[in-house]
PDB file of C-alpha atoms in Angstrom:
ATOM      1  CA  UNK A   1     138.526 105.991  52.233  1.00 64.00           C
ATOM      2  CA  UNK A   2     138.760 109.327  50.843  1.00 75.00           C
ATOM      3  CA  UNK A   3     142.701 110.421  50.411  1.00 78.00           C
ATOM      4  CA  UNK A   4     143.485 113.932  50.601  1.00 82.00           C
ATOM      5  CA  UNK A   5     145.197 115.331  47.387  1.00 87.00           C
ATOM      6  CA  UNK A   6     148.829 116.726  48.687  1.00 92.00           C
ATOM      7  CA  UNK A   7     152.068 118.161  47.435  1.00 96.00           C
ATOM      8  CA  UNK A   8     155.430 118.437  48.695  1.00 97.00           C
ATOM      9  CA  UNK A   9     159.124 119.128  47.845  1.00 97.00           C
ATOM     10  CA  UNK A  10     162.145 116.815  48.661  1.00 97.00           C
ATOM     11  CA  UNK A  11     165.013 117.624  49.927  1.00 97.00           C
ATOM     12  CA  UNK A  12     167.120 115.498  51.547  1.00 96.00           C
ATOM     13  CA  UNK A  13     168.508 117.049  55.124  1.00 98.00           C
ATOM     14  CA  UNK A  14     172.300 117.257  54.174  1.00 96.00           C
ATOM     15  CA  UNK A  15     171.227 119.877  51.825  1.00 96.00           C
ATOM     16  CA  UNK A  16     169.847 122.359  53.745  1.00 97.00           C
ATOM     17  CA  UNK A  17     172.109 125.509  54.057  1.00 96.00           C
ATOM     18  CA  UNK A  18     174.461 125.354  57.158  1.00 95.00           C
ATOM     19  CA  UNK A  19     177.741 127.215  58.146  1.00 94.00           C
ATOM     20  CA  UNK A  20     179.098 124.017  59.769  1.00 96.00           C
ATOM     21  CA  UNK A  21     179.486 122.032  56.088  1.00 96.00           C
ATOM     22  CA  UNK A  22     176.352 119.757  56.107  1.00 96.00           C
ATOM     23  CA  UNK A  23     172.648 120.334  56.321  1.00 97.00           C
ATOM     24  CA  UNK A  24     171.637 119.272  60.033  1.00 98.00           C
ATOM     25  CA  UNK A  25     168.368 119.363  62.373  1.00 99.00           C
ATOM     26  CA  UNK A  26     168.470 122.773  63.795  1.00 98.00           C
ATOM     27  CA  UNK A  27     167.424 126.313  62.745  1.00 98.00           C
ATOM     28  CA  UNK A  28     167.210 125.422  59.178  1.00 98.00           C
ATOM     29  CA  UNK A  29     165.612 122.442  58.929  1.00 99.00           C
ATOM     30  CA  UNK A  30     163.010 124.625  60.952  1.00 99.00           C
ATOM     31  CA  UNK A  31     162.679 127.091  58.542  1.00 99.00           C
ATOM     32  CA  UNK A  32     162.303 124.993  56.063  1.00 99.00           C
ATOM     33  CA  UNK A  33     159.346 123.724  57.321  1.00 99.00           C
ATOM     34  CA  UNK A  34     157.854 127.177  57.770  1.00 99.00           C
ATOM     35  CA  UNK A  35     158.540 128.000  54.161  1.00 99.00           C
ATOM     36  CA  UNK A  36     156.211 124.530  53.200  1.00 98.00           C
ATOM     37  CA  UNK A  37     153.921 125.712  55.442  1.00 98.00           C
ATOM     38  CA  UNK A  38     153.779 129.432  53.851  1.00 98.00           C
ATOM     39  CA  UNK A  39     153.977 127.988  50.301  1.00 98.00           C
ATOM     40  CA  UNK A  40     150.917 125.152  51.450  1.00 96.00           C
ATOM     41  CA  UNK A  41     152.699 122.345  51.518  1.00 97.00           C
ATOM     42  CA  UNK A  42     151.972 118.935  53.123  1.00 97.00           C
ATOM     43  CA  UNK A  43     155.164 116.797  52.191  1.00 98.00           C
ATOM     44  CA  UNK A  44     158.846 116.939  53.492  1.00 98.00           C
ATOM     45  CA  UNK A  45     160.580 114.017  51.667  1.00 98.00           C
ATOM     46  CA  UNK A  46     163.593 112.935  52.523  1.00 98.00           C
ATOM     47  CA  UNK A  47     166.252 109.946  52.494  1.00 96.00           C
ATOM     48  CA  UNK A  48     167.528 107.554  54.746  1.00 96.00           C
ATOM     49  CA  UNK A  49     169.044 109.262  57.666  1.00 96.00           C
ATOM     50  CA  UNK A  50     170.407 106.026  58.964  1.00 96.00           C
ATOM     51  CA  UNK A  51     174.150 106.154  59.341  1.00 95.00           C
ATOM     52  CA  UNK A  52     176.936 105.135  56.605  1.00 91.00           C
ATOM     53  CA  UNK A  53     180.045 104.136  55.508  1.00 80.00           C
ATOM     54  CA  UNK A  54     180.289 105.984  52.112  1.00 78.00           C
ATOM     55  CA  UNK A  55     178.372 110.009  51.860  1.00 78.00           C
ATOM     56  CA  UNK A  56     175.236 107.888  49.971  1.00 85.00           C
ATOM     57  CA  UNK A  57     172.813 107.341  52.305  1.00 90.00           C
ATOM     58  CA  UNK A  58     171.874 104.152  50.834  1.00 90.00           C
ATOM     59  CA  UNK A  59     174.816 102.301  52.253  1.00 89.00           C
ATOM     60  CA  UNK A  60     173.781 101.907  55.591  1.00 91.00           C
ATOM     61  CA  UNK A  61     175.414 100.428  58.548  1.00 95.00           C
ATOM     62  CA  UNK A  62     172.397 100.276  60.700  1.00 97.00           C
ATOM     63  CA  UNK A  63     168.627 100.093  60.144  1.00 96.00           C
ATOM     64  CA  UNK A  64     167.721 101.572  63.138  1.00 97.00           C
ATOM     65  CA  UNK A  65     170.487 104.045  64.002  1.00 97.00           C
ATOM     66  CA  UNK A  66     170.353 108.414  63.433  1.00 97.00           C
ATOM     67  CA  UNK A  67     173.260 109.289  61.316  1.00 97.00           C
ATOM     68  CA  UNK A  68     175.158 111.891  64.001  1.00 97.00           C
ATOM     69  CA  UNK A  69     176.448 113.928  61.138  1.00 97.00           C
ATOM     70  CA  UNK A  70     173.126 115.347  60.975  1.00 98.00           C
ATOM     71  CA  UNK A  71     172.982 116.644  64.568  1.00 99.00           C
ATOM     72  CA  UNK A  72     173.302 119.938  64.956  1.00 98.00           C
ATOM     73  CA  UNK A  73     175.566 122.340  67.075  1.00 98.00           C
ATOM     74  CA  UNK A  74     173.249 124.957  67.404  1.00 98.00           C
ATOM     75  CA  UNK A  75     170.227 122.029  69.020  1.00 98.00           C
ATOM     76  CA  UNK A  76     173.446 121.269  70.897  1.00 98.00           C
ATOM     77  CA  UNK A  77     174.090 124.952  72.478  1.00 98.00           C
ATOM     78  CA  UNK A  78     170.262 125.058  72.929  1.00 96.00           C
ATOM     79  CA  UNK A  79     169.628 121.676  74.927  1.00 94.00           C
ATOM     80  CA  UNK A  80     172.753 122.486  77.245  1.00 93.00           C
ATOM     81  CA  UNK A  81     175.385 119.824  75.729  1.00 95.00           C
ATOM     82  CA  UNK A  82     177.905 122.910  74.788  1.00 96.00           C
ATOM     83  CA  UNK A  83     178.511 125.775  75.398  1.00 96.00           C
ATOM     84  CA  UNK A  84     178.169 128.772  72.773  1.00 96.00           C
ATOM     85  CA  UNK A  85     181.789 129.808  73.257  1.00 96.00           C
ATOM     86  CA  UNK A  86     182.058 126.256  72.061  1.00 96.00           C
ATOM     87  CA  UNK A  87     180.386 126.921  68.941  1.00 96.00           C
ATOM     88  CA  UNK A  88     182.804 130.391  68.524  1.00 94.00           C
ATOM     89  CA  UNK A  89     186.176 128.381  68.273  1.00 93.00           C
ATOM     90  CA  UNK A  90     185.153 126.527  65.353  1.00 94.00           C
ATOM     91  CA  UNK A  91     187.348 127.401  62.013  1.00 91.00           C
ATOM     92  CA  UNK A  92     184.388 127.760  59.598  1.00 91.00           C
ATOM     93  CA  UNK A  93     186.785 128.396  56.687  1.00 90.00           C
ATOM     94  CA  UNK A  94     187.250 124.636  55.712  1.00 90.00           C
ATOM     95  CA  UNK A  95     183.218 124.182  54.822  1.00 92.00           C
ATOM     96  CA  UNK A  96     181.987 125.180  51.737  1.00 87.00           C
ATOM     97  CA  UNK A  97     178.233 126.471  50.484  1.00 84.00           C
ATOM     98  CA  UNK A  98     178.120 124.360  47.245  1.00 87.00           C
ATOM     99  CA  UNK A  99     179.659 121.155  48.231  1.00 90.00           C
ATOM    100  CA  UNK A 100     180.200 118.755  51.117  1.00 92.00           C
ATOM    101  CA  UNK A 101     183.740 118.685  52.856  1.00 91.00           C
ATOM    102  CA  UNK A 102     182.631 115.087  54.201  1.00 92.00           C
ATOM    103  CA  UNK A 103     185.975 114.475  55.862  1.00 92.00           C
ATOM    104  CA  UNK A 104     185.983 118.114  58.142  1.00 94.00           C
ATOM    105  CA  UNK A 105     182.285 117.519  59.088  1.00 95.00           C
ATOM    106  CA  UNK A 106     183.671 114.054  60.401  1.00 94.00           C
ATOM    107  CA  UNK A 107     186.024 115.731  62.402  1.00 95.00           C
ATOM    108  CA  UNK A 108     184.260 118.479  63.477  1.00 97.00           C
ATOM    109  CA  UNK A 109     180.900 116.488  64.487  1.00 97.00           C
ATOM    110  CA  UNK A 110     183.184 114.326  66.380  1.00 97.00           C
ATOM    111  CA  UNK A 111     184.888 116.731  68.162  1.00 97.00           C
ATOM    112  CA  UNK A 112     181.685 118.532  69.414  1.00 98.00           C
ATOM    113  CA  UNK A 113     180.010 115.393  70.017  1.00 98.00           C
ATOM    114  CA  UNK A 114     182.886 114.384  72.454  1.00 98.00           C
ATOM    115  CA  UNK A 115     182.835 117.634  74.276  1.00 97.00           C
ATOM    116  CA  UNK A 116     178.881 117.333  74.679  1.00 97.00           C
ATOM    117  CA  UNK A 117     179.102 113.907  76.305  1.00 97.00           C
ATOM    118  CA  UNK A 118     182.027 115.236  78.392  1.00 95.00           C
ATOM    119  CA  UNK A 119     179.346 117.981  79.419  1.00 94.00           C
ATOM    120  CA  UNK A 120     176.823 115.709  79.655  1.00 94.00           C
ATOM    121  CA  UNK A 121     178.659 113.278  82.378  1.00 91.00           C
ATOM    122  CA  UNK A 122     179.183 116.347  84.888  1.00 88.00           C
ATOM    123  CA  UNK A 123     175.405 117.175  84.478  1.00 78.00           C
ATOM    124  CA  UNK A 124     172.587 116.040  86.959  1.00 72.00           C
ATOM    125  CA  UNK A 125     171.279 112.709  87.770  1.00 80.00           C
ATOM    126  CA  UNK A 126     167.964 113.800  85.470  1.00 84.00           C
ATOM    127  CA  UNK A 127     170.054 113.661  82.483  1.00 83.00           C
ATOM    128  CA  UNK A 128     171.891 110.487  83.151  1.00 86.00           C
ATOM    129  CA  UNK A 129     168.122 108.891  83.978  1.00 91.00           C
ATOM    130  CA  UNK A 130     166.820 109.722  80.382  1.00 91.00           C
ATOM    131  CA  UNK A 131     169.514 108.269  78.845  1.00 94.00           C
ATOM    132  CA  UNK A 132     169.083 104.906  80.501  1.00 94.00           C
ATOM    133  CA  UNK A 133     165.613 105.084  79.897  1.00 96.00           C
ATOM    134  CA  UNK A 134     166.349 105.515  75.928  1.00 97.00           C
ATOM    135  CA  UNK A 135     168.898 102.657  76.373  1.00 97.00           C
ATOM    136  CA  UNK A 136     165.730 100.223  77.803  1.00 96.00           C
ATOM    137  CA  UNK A 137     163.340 101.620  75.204  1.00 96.00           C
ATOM    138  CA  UNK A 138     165.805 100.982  72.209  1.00 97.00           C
ATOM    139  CA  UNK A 139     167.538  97.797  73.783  1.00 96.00           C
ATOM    140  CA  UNK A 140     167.230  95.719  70.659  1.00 95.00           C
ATOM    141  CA  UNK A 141     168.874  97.634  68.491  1.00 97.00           C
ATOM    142  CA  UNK A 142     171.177  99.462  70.021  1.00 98.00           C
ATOM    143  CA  UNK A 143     172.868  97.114  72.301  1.00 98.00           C
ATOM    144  CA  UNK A 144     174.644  95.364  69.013  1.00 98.00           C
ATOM    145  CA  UNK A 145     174.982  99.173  67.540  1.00 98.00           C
ATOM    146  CA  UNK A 146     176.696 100.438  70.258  1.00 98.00           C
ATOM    147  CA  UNK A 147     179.136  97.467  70.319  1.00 98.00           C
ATOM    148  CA  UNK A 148     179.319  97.386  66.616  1.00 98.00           C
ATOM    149  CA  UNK A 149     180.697 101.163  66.666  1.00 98.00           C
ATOM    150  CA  UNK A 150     183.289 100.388  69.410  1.00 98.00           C
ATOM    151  CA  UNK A 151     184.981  97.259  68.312  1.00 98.00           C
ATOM    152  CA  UNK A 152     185.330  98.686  64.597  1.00 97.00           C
ATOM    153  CA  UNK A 153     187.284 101.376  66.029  1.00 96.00           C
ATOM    154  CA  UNK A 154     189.511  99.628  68.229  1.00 95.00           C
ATOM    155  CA  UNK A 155     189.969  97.712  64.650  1.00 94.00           C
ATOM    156  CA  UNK A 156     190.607 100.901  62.779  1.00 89.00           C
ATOM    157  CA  UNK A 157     187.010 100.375  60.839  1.00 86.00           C
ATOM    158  CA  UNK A 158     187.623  97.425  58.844  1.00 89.00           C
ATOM    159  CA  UNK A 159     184.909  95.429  58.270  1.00 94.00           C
ATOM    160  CA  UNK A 160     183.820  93.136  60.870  1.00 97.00           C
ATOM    161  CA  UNK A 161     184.476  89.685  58.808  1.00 94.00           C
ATOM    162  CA  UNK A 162     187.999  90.752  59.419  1.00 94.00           C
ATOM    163  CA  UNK A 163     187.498  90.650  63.253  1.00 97.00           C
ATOM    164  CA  UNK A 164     188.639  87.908  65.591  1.00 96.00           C
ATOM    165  CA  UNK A 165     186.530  84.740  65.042  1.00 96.00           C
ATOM    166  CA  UNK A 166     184.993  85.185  68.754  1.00 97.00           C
ATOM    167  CA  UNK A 167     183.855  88.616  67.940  1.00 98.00           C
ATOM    168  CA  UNK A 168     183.103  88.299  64.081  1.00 96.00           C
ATOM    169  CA  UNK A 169     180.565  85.330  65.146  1.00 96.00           C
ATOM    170  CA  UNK A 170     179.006  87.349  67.913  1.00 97.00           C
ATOM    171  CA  UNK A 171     179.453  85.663  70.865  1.00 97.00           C
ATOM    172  CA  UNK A 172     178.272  86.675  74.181  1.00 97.00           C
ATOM    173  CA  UNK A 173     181.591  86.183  76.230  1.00 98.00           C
ATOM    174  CA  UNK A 174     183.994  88.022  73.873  1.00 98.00           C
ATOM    175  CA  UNK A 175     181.032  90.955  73.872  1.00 98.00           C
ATOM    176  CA  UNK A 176     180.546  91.334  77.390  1.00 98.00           C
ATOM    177  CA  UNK A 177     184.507  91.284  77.413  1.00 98.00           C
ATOM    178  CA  UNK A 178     184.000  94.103  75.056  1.00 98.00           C
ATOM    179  CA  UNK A 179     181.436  95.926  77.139  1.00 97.00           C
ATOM    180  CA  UNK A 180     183.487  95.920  80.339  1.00 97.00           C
ATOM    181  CA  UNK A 181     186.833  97.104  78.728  1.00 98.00           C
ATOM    182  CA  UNK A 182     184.808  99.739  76.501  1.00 98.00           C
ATOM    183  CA  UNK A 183     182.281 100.942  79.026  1.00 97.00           C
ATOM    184  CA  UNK A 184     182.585 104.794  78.873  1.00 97.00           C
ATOM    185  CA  UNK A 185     182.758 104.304  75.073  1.00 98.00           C
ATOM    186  CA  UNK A 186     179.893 102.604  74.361  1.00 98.00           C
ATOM    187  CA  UNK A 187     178.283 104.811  77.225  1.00 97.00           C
ATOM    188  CA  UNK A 188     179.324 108.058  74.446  1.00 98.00           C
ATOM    189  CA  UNK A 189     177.968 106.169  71.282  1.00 98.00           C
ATOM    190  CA  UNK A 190     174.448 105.709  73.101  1.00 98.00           C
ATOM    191  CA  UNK A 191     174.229 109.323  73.958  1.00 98.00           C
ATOM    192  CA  UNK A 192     175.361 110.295  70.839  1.00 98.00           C
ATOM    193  CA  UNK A 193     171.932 108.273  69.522  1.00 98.00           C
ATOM    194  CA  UNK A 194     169.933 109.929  71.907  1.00 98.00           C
ATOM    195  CA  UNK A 195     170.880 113.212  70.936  1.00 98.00           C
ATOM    196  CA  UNK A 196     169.886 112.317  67.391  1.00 98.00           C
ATOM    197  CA  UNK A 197     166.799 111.105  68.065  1.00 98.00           C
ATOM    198  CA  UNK A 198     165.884 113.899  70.267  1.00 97.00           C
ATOM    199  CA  UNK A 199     166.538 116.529  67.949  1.00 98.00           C
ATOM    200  CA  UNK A 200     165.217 114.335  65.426  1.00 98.00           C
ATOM    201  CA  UNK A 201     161.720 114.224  67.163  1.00 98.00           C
ATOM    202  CA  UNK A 202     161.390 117.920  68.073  1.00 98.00           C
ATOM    203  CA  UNK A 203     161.980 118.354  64.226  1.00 99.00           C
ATOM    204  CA  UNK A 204     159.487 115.999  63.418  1.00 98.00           C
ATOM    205  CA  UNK A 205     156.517 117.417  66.153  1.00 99.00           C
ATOM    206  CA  UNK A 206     157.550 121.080  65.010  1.00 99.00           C
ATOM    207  CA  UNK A 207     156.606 119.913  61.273  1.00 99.00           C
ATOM    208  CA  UNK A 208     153.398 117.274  62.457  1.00 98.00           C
ATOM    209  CA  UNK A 209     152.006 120.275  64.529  1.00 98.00           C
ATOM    210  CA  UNK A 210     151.834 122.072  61.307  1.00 98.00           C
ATOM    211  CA  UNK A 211     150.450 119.704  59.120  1.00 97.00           C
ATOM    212  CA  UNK A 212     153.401 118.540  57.714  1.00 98.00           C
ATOM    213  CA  UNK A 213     154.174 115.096  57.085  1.00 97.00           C
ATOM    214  CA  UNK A 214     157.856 113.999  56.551  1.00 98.00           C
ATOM    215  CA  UNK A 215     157.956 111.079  54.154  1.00 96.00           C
ATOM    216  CA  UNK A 216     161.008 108.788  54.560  1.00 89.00           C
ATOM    217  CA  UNK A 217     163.230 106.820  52.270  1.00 86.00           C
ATOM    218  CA  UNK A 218     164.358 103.282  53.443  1.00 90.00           C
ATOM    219  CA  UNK A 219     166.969 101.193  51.185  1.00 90.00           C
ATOM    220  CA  UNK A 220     165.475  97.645  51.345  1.00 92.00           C
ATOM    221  CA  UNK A 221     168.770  96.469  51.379  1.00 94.00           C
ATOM    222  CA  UNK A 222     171.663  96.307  54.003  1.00 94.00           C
ATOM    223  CA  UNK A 223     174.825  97.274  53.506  1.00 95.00           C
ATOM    224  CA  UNK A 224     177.297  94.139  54.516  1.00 96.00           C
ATOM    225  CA  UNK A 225     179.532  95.633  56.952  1.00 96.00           C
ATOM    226  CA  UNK A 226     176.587  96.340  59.190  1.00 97.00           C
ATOM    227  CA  UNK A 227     174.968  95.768  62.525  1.00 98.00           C
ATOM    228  CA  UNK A 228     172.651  94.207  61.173  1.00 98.00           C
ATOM    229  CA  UNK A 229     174.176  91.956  59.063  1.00 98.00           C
ATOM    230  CA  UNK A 230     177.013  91.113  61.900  1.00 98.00           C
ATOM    231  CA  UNK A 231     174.423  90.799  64.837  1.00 98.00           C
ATOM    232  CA  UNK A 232     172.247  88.507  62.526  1.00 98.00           C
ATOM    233  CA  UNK A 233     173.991  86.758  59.586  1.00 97.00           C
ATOM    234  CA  UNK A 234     171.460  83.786  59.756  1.00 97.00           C
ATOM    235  CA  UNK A 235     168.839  86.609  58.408  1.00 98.00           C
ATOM    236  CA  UNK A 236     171.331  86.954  55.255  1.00 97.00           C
ATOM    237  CA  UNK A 237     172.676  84.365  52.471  1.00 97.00           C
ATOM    238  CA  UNK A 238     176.012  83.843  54.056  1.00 97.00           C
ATOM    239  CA  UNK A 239     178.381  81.117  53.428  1.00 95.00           C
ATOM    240  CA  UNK A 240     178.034  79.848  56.858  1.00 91.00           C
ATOM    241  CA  UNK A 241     182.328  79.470  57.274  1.00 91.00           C
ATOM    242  CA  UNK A 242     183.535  82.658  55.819  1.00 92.00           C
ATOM    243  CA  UNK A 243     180.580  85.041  56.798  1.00 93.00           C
ATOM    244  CA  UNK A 244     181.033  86.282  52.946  1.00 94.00           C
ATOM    245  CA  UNK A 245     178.216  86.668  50.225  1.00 93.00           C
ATOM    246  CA  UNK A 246     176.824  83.908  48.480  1.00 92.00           C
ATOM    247  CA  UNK A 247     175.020  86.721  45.907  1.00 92.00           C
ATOM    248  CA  UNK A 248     174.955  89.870  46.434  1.00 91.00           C
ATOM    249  CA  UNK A 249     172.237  93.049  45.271  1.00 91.00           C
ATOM    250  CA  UNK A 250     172.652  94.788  42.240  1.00 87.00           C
ATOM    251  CA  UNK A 251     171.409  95.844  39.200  1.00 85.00           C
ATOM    252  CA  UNK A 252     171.601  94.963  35.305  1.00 84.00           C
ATOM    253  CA  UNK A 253     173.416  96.944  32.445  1.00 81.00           C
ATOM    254  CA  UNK A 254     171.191  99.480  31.501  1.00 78.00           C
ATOM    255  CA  UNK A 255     171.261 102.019  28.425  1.00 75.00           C
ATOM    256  CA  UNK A 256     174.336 104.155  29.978  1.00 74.00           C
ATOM    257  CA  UNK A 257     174.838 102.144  32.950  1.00 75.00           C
ATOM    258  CA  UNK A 258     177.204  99.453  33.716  1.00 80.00           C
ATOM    259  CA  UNK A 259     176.491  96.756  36.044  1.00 77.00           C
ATOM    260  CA  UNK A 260     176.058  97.864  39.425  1.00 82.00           C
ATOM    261  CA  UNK A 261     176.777  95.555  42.473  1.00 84.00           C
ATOM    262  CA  UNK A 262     176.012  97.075  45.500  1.00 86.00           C
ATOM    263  CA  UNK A 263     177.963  94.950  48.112  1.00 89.00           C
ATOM    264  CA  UNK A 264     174.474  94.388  50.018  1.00 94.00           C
ATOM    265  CA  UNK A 265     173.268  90.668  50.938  1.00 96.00           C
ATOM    266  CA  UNK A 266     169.986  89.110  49.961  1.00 96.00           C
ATOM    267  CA  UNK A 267     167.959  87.909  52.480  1.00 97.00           C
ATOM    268  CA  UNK A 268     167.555  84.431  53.914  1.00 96.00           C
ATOM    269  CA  UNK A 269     163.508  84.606  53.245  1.00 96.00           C
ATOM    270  CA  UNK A 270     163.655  80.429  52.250  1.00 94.00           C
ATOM    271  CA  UNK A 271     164.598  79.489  55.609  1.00 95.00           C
ATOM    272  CA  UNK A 272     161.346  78.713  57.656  1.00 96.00           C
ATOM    273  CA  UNK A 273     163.800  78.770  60.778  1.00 96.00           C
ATOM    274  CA  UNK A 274     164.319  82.132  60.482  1.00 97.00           C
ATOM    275  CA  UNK A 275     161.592  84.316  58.409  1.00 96.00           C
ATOM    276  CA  UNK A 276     159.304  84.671  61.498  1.00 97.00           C
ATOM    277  CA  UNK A 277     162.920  86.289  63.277  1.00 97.00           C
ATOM    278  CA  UNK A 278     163.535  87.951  59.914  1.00 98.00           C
ATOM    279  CA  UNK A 279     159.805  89.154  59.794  1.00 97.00           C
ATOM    280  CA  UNK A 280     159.772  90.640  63.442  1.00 96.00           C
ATOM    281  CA  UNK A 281     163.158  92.537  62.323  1.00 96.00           C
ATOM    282  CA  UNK A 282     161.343  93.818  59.201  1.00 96.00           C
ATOM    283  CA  UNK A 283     158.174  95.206  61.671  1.00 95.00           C
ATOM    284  CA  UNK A 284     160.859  96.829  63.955  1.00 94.00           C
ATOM    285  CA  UNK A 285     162.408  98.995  61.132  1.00 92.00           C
ATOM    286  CA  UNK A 286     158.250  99.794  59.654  1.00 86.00           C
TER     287      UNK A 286
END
């Protein structure tokens, strides 16, 4: 098979220029694209988009979820979730061109992502359709996701071996508990996915239709206070009564480098109970 010979640039999203204090999926990623294309480029590479814990977006909490600090306001205005007088009250004096204020984008993603699901519940029966039909389509990951999100803030984001036992070990009647106290806010972390991963996929079919690939990054680890790890500890080297680590990822001392232990389990490939579940996970995230 003959391979074509290619070149690209990477540059990971967050780092595109942006007035609202991270790199996002609207106008510039666009133009971004256009410049590959005028400079006859093929590759956009880019890193794990996945959401995290920490700013490095190796320390995910999901291998399947969009990180929503990457959506973008502007998308937002476009695709009728706000409003662009909504865009107009924002104070853009607390972001900054050569670093990331990671702590206002929080607060300021969070704010307009509340008032676009607020817009979004008074909107048409059309809208409220798609979004259960991206609910069916992503069931088996964003079911636990969804629930994952909630219950770590009604527990002020500590990490889910902290949680009550029922909860911590995943069991169905303290979730669907869960799901009928927390209804309208698991409701607003699923549309908050689906707005990712529709802006996320008009980005992508803008650069594909211009023969442009982009070329992901994905950590073949997980961090520990996860989804995944929490919705499936029997895929991980647990100690089966405390949920915590038997090892742990890392790497050796190198020539300038300490240790490094990177608070992500290994996984439970030994157990022939569980490597054909483990394998089917593994397809899922490919």
């Amino acid at each position: 098979m003959e391979i074509e010979r290619s070149s690209g640039i990477l540059v990971h999203i967050s780092s595109l220029p942006s007035s609202y204090g991270i790199g996002d999926l609207g106008p510039e990623a666009y133009k971004f694209i256009d410049f590959l294309v005028e400079t006859r480029q093929k590759i956009w590479q880019i890193l794990p988009i996945t959401p995290t814990k920490f700013p490095s977006p190796y320390s995910g909490m999901s291998a399947f979820g969009g990180h929503w600090w990457l959506i973008s306001p502007e998308k937002l205005v476009e695709n009728n979730f706000l409003s662009k007088n909504d865009l107009k009250m924002i104070d853009l004096s607390k972001f900054h061109d050569d670093y990331v204020a990671y702590k206002a984008v929080r607060n300021l993603k969070e704010e307009l992502l509340g008032k676009a699901y607020e817009h979004f519940k008074m909107n048409d029966k059309e809208a409220e359709n798609k979004l259960k039909n991206f609910f069916e389509q992503q069931r088996y990951w964003i079911d636990d996701f969804t629930l994952f999100l909630t219950i770590k803030e009604q527990y002020e984001n500590g990490t889910w071996a902290d949680w009550p036992d029922s909860l911590r070990r995943h069991q169905s009647s303290a979730l669907d508990q869960i799901r009928q106290e927390q209804k309208d806010r698991i409701q607003y972390h699923i549309f908050v996915q689906y707005v990712f991963y529709q802006q996320w996929f008009e980005l992508k079919k803008y650069a594909n239709d211009r023969h442009v690939k982009i070329v992901g990054d994905m950590p073949i680890y997980i961090d520990y206070d996860s989804v995944d790890v929490w919705a499936h500890t029997d895929f991980f080297q647990l100690d089966k009564n405390t949920m915590q680590q038997t090892v742990t990822a890392g790497f050796p001392p190198d020539h300038g480098f300490p240790v490094q232990l990177w608070n992500m389990p290994i996984y439970n490939w030994n157990d022939d109970n569980v490597k054909p579940r483990l394998f089917d996970w593994w397809i899922e995230r490919l």
